[in-house]
PDB file of C-alpha atoms in Angstrom:
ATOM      1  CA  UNK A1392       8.084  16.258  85.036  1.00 84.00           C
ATOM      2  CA  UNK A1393       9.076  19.923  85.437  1.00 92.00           C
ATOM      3  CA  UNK A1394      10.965  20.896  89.134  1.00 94.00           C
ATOM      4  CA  UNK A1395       9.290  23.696  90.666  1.00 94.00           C
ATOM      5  CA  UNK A1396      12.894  25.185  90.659  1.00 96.00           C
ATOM      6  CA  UNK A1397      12.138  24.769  86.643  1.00 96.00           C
ATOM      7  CA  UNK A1398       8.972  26.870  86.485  1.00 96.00           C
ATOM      8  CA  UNK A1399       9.811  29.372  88.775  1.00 96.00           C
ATOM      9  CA  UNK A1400      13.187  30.313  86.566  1.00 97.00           C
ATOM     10  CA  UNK A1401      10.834  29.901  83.472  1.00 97.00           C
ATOM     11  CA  UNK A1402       8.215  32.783  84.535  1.00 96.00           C
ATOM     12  CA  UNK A1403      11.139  35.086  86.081  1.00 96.00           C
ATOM     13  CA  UNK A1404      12.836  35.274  82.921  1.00 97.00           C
ATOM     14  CA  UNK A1405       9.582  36.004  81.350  1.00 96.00           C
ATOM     15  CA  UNK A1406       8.989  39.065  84.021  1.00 94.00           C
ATOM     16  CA  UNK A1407      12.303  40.118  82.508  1.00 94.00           C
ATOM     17  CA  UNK A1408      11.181  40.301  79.614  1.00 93.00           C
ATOM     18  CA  UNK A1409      13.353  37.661  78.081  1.00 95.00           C
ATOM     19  CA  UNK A1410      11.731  35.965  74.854  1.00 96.00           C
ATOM     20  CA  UNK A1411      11.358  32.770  74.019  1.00 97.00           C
ATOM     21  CA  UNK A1412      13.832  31.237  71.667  1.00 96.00           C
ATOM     22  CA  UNK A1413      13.393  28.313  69.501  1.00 95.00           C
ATOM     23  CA  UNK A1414      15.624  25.106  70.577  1.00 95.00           C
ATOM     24  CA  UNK A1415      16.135  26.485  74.047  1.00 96.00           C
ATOM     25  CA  UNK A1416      15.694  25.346  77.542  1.00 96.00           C
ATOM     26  CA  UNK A1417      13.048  27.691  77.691  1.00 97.00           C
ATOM     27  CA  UNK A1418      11.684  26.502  74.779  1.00 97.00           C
ATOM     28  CA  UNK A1419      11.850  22.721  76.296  1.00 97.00           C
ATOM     29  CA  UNK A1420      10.148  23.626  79.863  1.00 97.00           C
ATOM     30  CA  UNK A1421       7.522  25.511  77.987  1.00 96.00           C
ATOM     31  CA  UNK A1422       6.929  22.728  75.525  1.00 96.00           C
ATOM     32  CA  UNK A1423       6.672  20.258  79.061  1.00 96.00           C
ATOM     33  CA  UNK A1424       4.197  22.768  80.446  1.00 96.00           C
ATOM     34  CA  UNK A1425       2.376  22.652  77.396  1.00 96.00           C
ATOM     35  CA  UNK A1426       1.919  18.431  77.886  1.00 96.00           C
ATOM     36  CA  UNK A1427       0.774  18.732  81.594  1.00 96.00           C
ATOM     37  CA  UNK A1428      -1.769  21.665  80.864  1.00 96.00           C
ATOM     38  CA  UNK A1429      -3.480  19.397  77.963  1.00 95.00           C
ATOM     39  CA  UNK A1430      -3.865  16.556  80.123  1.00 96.00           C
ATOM     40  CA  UNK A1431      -5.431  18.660  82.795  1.00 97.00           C
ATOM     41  CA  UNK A1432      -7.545  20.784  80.977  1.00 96.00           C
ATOM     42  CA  UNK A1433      -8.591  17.441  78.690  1.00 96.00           C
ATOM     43  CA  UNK A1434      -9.605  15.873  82.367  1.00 96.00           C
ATOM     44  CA  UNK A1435     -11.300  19.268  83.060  1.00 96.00           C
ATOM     45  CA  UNK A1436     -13.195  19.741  80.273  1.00 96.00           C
ATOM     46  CA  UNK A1437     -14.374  15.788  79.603  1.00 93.00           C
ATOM     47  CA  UNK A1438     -17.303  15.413  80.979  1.00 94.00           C
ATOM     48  CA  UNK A1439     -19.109  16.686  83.922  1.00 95.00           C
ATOM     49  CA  UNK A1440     -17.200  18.259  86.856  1.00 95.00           C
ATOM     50  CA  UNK A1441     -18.277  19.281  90.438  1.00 96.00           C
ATOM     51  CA  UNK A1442     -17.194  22.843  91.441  1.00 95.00           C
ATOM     52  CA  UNK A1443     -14.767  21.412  93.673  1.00 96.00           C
ATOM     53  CA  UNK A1444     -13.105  19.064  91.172  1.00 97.00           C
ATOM     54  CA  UNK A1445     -13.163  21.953  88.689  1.00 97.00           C
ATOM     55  CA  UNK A1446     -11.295  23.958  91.815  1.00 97.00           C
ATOM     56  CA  UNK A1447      -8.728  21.172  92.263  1.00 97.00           C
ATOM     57  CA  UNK A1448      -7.772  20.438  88.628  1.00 97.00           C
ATOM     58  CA  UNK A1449      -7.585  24.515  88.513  1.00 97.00           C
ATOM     59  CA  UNK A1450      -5.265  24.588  91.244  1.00 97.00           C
ATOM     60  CA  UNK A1451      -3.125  21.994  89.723  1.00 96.00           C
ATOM     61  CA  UNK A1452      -2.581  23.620  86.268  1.00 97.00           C
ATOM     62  CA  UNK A1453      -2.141  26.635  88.012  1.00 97.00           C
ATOM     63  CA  UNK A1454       0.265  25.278  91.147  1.00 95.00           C
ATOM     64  CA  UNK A1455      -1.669  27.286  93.418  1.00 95.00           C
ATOM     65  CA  UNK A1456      -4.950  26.988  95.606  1.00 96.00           C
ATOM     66  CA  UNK A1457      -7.873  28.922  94.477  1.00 97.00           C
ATOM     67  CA  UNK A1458     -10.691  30.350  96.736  1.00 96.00           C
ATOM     68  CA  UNK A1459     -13.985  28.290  97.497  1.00 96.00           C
ATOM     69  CA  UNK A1460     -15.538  31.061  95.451  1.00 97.00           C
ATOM     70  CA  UNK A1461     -13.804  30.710  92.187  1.00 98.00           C
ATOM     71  CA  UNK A1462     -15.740  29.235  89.404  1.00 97.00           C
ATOM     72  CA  UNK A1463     -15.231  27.970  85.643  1.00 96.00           C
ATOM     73  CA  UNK A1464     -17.721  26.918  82.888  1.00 96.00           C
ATOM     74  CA  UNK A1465     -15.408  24.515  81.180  1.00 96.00           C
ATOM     75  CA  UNK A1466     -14.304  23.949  78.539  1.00 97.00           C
ATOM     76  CA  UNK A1467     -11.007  26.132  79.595  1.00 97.00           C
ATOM     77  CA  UNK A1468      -7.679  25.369  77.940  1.00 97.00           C
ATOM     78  CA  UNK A1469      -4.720  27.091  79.255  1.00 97.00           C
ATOM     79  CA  UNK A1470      -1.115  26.770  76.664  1.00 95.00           C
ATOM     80  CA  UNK A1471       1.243  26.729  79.572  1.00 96.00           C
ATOM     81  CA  UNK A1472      -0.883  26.718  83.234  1.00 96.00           C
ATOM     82  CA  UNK A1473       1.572  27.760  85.730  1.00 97.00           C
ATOM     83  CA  UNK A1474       1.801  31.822  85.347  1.00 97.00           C
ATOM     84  CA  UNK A1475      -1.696  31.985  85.802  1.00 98.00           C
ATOM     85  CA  UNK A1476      -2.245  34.358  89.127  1.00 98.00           C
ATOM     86  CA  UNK A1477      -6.441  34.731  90.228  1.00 98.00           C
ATOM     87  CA  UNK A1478      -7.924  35.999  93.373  1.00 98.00           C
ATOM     88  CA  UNK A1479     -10.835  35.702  94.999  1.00 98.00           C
ATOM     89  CA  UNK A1480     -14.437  35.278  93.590  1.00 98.00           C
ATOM     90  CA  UNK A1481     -13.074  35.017  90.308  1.00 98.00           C
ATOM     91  CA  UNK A1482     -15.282  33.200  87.535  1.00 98.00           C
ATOM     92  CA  UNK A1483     -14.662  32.311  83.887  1.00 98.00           C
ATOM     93  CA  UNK A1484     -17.354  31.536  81.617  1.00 98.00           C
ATOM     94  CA  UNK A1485     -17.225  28.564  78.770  1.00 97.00           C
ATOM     95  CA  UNK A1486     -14.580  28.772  76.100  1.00 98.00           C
ATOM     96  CA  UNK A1487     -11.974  30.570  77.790  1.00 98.00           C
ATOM     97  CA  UNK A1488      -8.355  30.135  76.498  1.00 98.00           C
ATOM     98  CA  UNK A1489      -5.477  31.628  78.023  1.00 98.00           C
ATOM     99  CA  UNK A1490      -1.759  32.067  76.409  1.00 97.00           C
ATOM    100  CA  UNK A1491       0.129  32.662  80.330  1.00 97.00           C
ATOM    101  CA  UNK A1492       3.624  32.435  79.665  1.00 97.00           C
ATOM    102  CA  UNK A1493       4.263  35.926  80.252  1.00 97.00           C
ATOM    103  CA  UNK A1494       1.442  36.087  83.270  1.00 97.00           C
ATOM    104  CA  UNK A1495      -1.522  36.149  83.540  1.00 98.00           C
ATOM    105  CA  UNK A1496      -2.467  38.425  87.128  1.00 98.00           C
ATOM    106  CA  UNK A1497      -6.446  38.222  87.526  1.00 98.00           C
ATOM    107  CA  UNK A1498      -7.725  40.391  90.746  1.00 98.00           C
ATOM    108  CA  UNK A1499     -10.855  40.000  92.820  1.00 98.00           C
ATOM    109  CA  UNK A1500     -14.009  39.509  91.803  1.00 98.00           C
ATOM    110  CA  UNK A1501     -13.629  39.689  87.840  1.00 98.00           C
ATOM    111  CA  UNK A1502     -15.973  38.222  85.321  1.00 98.00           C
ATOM    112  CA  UNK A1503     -14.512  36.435  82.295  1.00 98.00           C
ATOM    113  CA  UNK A1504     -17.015  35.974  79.732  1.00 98.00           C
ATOM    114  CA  UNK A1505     -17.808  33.389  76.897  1.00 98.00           C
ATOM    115  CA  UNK A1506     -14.327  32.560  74.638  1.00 98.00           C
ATOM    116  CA  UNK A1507     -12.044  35.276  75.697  1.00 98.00           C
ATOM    117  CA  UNK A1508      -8.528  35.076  74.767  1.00 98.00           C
ATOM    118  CA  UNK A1509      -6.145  36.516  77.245  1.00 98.00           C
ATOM    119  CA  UNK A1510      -2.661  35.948  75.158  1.00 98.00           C
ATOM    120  CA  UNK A1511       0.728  37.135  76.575  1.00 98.00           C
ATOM    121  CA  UNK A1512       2.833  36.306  73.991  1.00 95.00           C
ATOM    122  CA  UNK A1513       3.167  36.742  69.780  1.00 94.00           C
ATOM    123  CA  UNK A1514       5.669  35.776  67.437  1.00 95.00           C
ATOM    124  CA  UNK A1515       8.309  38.344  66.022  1.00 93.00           C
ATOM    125  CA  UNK A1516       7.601  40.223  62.717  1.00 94.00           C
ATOM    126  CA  UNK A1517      10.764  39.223  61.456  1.00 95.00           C
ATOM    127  CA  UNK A1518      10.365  35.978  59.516  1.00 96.00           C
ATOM    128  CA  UNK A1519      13.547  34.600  59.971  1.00 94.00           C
ATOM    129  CA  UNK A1520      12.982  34.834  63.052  1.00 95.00           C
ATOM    130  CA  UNK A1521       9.070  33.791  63.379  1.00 95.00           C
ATOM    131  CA  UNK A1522       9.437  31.066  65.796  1.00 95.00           C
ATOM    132  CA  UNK A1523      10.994  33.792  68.454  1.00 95.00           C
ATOM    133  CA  UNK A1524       7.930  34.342  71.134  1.00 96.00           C
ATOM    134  CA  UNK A1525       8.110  37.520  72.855  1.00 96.00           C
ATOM    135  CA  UNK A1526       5.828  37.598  76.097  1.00 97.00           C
ATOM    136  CA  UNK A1527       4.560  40.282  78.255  1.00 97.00           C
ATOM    137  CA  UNK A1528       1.996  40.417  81.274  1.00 98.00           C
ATOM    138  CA  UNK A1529      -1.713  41.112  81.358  1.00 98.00           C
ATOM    139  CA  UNK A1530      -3.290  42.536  84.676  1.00 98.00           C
ATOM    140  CA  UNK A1531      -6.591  42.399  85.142  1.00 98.00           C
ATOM    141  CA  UNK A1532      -7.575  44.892  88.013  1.00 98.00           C
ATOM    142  CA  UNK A1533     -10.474  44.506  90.787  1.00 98.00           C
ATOM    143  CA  UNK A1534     -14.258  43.630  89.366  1.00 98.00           C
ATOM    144  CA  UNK A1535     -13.175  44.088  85.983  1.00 98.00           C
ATOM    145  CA  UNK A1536     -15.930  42.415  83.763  1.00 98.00           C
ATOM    146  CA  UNK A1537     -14.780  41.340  80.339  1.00 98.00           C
ATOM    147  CA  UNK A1538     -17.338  40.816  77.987  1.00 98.00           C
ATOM    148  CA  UNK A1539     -17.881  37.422  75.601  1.00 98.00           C
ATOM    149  CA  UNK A1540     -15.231  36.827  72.872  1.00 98.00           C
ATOM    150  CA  UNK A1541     -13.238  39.798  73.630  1.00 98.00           C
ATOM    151  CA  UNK A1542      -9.237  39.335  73.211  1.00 98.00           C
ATOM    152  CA  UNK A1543      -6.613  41.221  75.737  1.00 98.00           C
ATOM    153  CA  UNK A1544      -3.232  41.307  73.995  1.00 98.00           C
ATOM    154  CA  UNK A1545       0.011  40.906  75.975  1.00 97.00           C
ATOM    155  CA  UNK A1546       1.321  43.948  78.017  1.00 97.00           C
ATOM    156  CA  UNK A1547      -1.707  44.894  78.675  1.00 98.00           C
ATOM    157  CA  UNK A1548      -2.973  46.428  81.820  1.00 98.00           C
ATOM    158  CA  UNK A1549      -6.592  46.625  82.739  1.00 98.00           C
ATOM    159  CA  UNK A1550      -7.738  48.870  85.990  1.00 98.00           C
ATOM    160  CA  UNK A1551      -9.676  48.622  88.868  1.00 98.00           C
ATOM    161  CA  UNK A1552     -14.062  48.824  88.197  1.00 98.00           C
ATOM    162  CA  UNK A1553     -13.282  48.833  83.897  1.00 98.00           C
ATOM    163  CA  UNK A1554     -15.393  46.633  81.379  1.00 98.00           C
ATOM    164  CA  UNK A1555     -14.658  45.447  77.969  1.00 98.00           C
ATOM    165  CA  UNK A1556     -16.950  45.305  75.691  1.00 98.00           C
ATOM    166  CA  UNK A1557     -17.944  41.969  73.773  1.00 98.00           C
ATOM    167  CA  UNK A1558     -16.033  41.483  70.997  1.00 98.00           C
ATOM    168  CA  UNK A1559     -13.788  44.008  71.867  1.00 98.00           C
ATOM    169  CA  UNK A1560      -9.151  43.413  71.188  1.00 98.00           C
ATOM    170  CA  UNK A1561      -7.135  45.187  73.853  1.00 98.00           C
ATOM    171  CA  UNK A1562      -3.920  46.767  72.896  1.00 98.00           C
ATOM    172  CA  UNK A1563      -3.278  48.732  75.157  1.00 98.00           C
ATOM    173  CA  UNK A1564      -3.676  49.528  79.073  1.00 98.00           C
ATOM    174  CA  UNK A1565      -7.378  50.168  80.197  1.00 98.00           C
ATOM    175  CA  UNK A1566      -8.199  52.700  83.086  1.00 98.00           C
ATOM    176  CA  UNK A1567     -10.003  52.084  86.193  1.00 98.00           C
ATOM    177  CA  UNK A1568     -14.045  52.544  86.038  1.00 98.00           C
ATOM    178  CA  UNK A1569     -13.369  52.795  82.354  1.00 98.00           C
ATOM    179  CA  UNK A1570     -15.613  50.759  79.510  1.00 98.00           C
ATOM    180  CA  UNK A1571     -13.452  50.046  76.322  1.00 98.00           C
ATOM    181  CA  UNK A1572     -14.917  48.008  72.872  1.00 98.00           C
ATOM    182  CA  UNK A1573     -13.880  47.932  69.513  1.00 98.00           C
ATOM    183  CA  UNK A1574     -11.264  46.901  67.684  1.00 97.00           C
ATOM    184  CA  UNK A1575      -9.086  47.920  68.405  1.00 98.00           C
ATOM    185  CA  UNK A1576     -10.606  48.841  71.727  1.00 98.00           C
ATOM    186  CA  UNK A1577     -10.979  52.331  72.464  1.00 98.00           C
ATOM    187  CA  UNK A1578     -12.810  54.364  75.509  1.00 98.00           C
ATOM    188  CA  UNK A1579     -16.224  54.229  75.527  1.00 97.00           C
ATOM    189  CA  UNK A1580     -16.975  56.028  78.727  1.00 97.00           C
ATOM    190  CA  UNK A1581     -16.245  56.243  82.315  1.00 97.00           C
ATOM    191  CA  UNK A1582     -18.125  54.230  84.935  1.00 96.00           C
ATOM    192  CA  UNK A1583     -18.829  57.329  87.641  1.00 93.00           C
TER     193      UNK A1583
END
C-alpha cells in the first residue's frame, strides 16, 4: 500500500514536470496506483451503485471528499486515481476514462460527457526511449461542458463558460466562453 508521503512526492514531481522513467520509483508507485484504481473502479463499475456509494468509492480513488452534488454514470476507469482534483456539482457521464498522473484539475459545475478521454501523459517519440512517459496537467475551468467522446490532451488548459464539441481532440489551451470541435479542435465561436 502506497504512504500518502508516497503519492504526494509522486504528483509534485509530476507538477515539475519530471517524466516518468521506466524501472524507477516513480515508475513502481505509479504501477501501485495503477492496482488500487482497478480494484476501485472494478467495485465501481460492477453492478449497480447508489449515488452515495458511487461518491465514496470516488473519494477513495481520488483521496479526497467530493461534494453531495457530484455525480458519475459508471463505468469510469481512472489509470492512476490520486491526481484527480473536482469541485463542486461536477458530473461525468458513462465511459469516462481518465490518464491523471500529471493532474487532472476539474472546476465547478462542468459536464463530462459520454467516453471522454482526459489523458495527461504520452510516450516519447524517440523509440529507444518509448517507455519514457512525459505528463502534463489539464484544467478544466468553471461550467465547462465537454461534449461525448471528445479527447483533451495533456497540457491542456480549458477556460471558464467554454464547450467542446463531440468528438472533438484538444491540443491546445481553450478560452473562456469559447466553443472548440474538430480535430484537431479549433474555435468555433464565442459564447457572448
Amino acid at each position: 500500500m502506497l504512504t500518502k508521503a508516497e503519492i504526494q512526492g509522486f504528483c509534485e514531481r509530476r507538477a515539475q514536470g519530471l517524466d516518468i522513467v521506466p524501472d524507477s520509483d516513480d515508475a513502481r508507485i505509479m504501477h501501485e496506483a495503477a492496482q488500487e484504481s482497478l480494484r476501485i473502479a472494478a467495485e465501481m463499475n460492477d453492478s449497480y451503485r447508489t449515488l452515495e456509494e458511487i461518491r465514496a468509492l470516488f473519494s477513495d480513488l481520488t483521496g479526497r471528499a467530493v461534494d453531495d452534488a457530484f455525480r458519475i454514470f459508471p463505468p469510469f476507469t481512472a489509470d492512476f486515481g490520486k491526481n484527480i482534483h473536482v469541485g463542486r456539482n461536477v458530473f461525468f457521464n458513462s465511459g469516462c476514462r481518465v490518464q491523471d498522473h500529471g493532474g487532472v484539475f476539474i472546476g465547478d459545475n462542468v459536464l463530462i460527457g459520454h467516453n471522454v478521454v482526459l489523458a495527461t501523459l504520452d510516450h516519447d517519440l524517440d523509440p529507444a526511449k518509448r517507455s519514457f512517459l512525459h505528463c502534463a496537467p489539464i484544467k478544466i475551468g468553471d461550467d465547462v461542458w465537454i461534449g461525448a467522446n471528445a479527447t483533451v490532451t495533456k497540457g491542456v488548459t480549458i477556460g471558464d463558460g467554454a464547450v467542446v464539441a463531440a468528438g472533438a481532440v484538444v491540443t491546445r489551451d481553450v478560452p473562456p466562453r469559447t466553443i472548440v470541435g474538430g480535430v484537431p479542435a479549433k474555435a468555433i465561436k464565442t459564447i457572448p
